[in-house]
Coordinates of C-alpha atoms and ligand atoms in Angstrom, one line a residue:
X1 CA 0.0 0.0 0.0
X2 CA 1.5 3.6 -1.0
X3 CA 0.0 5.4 1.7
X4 CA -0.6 9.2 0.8
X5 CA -3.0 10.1 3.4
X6 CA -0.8 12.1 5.6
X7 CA 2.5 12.4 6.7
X8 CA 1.4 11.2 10.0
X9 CA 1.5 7.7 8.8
X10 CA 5.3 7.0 9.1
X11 CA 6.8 4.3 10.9
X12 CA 9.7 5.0 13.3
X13 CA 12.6 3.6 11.3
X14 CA 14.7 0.6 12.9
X15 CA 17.5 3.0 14.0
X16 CA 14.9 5.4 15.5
X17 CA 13.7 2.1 17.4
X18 CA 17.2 1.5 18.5
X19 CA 17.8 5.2 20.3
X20 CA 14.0 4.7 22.0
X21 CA 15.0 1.7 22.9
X22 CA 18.3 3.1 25.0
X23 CA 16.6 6.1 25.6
X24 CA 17.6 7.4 29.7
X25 CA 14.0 8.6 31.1
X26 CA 12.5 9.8 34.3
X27 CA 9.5 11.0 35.2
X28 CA 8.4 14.3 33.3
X29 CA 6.4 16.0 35.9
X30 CA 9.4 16.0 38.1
X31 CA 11.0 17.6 35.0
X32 CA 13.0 14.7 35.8
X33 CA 13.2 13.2 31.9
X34 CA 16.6 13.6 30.5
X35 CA 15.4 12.6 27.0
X36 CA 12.3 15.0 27.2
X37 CA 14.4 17.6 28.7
X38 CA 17.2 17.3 25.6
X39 CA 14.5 17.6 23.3
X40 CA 13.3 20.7 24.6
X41 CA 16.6 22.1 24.7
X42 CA 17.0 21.2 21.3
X43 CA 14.0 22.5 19.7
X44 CA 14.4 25.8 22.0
X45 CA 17.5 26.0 19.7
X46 CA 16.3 25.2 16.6
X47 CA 13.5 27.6 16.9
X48 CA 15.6 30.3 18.0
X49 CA 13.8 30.7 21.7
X50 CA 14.5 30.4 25.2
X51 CA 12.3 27.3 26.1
X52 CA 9.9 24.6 24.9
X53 CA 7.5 22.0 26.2
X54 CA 7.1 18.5 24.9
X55 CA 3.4 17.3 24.3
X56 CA 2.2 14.4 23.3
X57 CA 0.3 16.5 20.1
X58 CA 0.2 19.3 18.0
X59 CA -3.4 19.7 18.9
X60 CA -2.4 20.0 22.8
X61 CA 0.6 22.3 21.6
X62 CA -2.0 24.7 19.8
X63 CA -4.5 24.2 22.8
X64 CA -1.9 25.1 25.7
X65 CA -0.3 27.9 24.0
X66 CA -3.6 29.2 23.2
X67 CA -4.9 29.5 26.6
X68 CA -1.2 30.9 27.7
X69 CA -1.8 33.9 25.2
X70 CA -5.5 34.6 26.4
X71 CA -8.2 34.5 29.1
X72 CA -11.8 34.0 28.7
X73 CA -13.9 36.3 26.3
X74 CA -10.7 37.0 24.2
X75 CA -11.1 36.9 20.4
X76 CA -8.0 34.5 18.1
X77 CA -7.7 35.7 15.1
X78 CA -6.5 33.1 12.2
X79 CA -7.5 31.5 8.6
X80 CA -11.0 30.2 8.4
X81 CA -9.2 27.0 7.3
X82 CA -6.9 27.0 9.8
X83 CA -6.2 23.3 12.0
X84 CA -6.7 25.6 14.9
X85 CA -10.3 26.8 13.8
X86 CA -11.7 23.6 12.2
X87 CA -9.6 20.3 13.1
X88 CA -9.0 20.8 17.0
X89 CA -12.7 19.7 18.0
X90 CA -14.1 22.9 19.5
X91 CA -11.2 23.4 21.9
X92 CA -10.6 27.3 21.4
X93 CA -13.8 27.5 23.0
X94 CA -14.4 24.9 24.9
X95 CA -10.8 25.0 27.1
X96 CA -10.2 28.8 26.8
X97 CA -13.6 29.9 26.2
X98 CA -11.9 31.8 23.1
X99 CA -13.8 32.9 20.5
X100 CA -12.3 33.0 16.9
X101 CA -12.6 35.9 14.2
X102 CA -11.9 33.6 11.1
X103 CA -9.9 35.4 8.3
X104 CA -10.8 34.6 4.5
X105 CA -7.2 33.7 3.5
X106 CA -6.1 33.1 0.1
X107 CA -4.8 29.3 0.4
X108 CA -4.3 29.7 3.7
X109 CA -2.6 33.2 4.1
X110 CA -3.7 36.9 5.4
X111 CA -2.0 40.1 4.9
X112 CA -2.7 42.7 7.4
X113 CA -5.4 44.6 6.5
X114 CA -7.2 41.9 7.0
X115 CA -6.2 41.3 10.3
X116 CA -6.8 45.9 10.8
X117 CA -10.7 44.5 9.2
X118 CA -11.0 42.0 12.1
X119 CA -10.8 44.5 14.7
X120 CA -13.5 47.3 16.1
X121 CA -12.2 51.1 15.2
X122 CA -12.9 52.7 18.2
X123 CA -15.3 55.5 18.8
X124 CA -16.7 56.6 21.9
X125 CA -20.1 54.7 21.5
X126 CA -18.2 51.6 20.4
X127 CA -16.2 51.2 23.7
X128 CA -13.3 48.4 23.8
X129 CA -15.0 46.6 26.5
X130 CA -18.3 46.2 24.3
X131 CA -16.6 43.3 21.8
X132 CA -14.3 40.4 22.7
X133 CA -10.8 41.3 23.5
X134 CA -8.7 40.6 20.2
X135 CA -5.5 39.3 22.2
X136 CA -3.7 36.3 19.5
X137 CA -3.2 36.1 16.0
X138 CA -2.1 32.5 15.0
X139 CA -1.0 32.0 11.6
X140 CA -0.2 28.6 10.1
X141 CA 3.4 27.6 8.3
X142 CA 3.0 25.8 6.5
X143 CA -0.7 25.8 5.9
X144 CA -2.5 22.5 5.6
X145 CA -6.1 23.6 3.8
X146 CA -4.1 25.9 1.9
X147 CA -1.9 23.0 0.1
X148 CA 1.2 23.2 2.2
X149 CA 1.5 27.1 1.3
X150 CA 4.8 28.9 2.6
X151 CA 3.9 32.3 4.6
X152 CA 7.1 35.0 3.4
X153 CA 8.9 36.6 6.1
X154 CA 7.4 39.8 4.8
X155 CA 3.8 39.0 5.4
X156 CA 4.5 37.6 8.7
X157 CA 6.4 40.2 9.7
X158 CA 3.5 43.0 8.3
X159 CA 1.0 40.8 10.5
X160 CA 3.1 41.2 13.4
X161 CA 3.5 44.7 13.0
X162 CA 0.0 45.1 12.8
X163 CA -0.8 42.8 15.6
X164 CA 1.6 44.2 17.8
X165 CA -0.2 48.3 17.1
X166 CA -3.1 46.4 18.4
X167 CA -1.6 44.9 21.6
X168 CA -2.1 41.5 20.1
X169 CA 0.3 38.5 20.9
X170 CA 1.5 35.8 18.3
X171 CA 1.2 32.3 17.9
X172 CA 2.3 30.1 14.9
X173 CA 1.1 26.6 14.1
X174 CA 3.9 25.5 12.7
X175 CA 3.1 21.3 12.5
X176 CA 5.7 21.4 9.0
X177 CA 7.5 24.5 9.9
X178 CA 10.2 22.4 8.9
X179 CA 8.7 22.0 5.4
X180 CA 8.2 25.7 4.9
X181 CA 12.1 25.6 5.9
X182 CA 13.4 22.5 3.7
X183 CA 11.7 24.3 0.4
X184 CA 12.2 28.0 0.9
X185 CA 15.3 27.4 2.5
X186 CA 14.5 30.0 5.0
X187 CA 15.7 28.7 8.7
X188 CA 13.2 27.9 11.0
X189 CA 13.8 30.4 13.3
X190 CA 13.9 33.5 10.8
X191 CA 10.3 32.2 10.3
X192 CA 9.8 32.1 14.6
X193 CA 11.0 35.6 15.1
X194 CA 8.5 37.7 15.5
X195 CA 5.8 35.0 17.3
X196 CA 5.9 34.7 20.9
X197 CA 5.0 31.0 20.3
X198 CA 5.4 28.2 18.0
X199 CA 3.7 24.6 17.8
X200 CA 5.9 22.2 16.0
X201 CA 5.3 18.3 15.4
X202 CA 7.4 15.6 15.5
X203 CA 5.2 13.2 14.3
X204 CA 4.3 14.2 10.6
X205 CA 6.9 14.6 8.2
X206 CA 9.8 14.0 10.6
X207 CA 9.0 10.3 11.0
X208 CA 8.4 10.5 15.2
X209 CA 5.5 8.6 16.4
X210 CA 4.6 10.9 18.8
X211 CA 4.8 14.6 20.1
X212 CA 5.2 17.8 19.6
X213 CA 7.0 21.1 21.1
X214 CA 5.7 24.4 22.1
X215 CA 8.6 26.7 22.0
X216 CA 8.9 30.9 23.2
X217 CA 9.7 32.8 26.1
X218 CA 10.8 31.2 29.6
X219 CA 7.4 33.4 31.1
X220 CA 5.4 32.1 28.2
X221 CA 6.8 28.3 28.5
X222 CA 6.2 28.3 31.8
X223 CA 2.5 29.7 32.1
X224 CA 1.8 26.6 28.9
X225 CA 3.1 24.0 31.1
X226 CA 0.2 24.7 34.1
X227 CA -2.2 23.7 31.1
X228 CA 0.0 21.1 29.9
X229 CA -0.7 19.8 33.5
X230 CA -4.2 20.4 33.5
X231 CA -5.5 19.2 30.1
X232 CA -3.2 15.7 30.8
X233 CA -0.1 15.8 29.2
X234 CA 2.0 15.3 32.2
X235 CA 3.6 11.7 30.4
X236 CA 5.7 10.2 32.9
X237 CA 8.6 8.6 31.2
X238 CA 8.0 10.1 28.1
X239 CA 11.8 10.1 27.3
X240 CA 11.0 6.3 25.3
X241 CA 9.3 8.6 22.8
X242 CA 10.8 11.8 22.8
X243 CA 13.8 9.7 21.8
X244 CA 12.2 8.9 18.4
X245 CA 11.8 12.8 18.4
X246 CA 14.9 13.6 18.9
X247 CA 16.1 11.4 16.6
X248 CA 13.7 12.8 13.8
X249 CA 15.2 16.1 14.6
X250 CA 18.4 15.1 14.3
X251 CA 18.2 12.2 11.4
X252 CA 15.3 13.6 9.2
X253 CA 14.9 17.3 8.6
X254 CA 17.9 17.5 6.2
X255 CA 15.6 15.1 3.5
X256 CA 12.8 16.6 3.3
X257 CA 13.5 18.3 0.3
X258 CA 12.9 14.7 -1.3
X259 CA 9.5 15.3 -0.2
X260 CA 8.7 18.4 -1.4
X261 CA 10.4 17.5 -4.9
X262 CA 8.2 13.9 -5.0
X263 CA 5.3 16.1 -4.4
X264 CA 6.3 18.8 -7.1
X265 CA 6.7 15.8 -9.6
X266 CA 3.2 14.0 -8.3
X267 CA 1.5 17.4 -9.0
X268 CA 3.0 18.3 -12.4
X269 CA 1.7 15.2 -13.4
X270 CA -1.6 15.3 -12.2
X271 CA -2.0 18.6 -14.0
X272 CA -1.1 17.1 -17.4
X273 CA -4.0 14.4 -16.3
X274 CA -7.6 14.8 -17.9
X275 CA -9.8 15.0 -15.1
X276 CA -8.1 16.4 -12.8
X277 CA -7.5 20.8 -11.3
X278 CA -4.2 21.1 -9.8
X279 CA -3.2 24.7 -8.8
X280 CA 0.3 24.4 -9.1
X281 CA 0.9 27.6 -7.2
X282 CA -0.1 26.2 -4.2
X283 CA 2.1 22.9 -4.6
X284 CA 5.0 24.8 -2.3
X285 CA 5.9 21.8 -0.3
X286 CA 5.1 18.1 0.7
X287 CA 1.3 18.6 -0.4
X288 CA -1.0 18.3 -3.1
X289 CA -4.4 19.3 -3.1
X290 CA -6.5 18.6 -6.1
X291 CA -9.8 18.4 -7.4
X292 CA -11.2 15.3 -10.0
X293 CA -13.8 17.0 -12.1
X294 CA -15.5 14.0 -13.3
X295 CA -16.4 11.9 -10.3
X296 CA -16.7 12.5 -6.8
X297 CA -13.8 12.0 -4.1
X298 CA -15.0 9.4 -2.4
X299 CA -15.8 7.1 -5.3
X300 CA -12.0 8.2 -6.6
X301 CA -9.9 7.6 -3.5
X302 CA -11.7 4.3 -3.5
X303 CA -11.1 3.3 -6.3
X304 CA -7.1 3.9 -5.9
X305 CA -7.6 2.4 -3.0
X306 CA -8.4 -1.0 -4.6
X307 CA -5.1 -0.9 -6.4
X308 CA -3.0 0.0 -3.8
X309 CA -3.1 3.9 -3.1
X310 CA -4.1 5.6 -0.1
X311 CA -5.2 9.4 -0.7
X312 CA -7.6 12.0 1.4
X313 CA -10.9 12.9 0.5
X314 CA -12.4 16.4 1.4
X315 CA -15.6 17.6 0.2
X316 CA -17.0 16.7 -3.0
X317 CA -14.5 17.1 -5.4
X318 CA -11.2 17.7 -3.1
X319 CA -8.4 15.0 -2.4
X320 CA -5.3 15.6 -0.4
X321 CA -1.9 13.2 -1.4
X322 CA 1.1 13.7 1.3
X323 CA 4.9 12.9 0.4
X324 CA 6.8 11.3 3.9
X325 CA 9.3 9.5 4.9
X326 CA 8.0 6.2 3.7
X327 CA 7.6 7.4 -0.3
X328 CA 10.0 7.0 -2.9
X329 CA 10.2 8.1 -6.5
X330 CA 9.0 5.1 -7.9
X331 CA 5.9 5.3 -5.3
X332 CA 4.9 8.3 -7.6
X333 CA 4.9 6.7 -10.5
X334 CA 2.5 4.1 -9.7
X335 CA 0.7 6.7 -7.5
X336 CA 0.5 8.7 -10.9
X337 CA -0.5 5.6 -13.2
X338 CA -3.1 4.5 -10.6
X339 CA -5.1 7.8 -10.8
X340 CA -5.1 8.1 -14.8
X341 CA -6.6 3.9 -14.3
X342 CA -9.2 4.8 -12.3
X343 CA -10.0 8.1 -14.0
X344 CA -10.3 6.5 -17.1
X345 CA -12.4 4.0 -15.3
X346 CA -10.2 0.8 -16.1
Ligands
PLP1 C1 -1.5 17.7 12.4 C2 -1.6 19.1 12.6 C3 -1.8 19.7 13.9 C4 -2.1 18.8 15.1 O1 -1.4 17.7 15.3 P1 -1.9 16.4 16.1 O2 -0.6 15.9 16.6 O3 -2.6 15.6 15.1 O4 -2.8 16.9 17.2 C5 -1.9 21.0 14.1 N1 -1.8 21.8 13.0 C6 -1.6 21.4 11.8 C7 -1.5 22.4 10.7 C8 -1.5 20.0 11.5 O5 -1.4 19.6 10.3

């Protein structure tokens, strides 16, 4: 099976197995987890910040960094598409009681003014207390909905100057920040600069099984990891698995270009394929959204399914393929001839 669903699919890798296996641990909420506390270390420095948290998922990450940045009754402003808004099963509201002021993006990305069109202008009969606080902007890099889109240093750093006039904070989902970074060739902490926090995962692209970091300020860090505590994420030995992190970091960020380029060569050829909308723009790193014309998703992932292709359908139309750690070029290929066979209804 050539598994194109996600990038959360991958299998830790037998040398991956081999540092979990010898991995030193202790208990985490002692703080107590040399392996934990390595990784944190280590993605502090990546990143460019002065601390991080280990969590067992991106969703927690978000969730926890979140309620750091606000208190109840305080508006997040981000991409109506974004994982934050639509994939994390309510929590913005139901764990910080945040509400969120969804931006209309274009694959995935704001400019300023539309954050300046989110927010009240003030006037003495519209008083700042009278509408929700606008306190966080998140952005996501690279953005999922959007096809893996790439946010430039010069938006981000107009949204933060904007969000910054406003008294706003900012967070960045940045699940394949490390995708944005393999393709542009942009280092992941130019991209962190500005943002008070970032959310990275370990467990897509990089190969982990599981986790993820929230990185920023030692203040900000240590305010997350009270709701680390409280939502559950205090793991114990975790160490046996932030080994296969670690590793990841370490072992698989420098071939993810091979990603990017499998999905750049997936894509062109979809868009050469009768049936088929590819917008090549948005093909920036290890993901390709497309839409087949001429039968719906469902009925087309099956189909691929039965000869031994795994893709993502969303909405009528819409299917998401992923390049990882566990495709090859020759994966690709068939991927490619399996989608013109069912197409052409073979
Ligand atoms: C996968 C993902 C997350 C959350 O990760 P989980 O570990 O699945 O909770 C957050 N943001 C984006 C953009 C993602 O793709």
């Amino acid at each position: 099976m050539i598994d194109l669903r996600s990038d959360t699919v991958t299998l830790p890798t037998p040398a991956m197995r081999e540092a979990m296996a010898h991995a030193p641990v202790g208990d985490d909420v002692y703080h107590e987890d040399p392996t934990v506390l390595a990784l944190e270390a280590r993605a502090a420095e990546i990143l460019g910040k002065e601390d991080a948290v280990y969590v067992p998922t991106g969703t927690m990450s978000n969730q926890i960094a979140l309620r750091a940045h606000t208190e109840p009754g305080d508006m997040a402003i981000m991409d109506a598409s974004a994982h934050m808004a639509i994939n994390e099963g309510g929590a913005a509201a139901a764990l910080s009681g945040v509400t969120i002021a969804r931006m209309a993006g274009r694959a995935g990305i704001f400019g300023a003014h539309d954050v300046e069109g989110a927010l009240e202008v003030p006037h003495p009969f519209n008083p700042p207390n009278h509408s929700p606080r606008p306190r966080v902007v998140c952005v996501e890099n690279t953005h999922n909905s959007g096809g893996g889109t790439i946010w430039s240093l010069e938006t981000l750093s107009a949204v933060a100057e904007t969000a910054g006039s406003h008294g706003m904070t900012l967070h960045m989902d940045g699940a394949r920040l490390w995708h944005a970074a393999a393709a542009s060739g942009v280092p992941e902490r130019a991209f962190a600069e500005r943002f008070d926090t970032v959310s990275v995962c370990f467990s897509k692209g990089l190969g982990a099984p599981v986790g993820s970091a929230l990185v920023g300020s030692r203040t900000l860090i240590t305010r997350a990891r009270r709701f680390k505590q409280m939502y559950g994420g205090g793991f114990r030995q975790a160490g046996v698995i932030a080994a296969g992190a670690l590793y990841a970091l370490e072992h698989h960020r420098e071939r993810l270009g091979e990603d990017v380029a499998n999905a750049r060569a997936f894509a062109e050829a979809l868009a050469e394929t009768d049936g088929i909308e590819v917008d090549l723009a948005t093909v920036q790193t290890n993901i390709v959204r497309f839409d087949v014309t001429s039968m719906e998703a469902g009925d087309f992932v099956d189909g691929c399914h039965d000869r031994g292709v795994h893709m993502l359908p969303g909405g009528r139309h819409g299917v998401r393929a992923v390049m990882h750690l566990g495709i090859e070029r020759a994966d690709v290929e068939v991927a490619v001839g399996v989608v013109r066979e069912v197409l052409a209804g073979a």
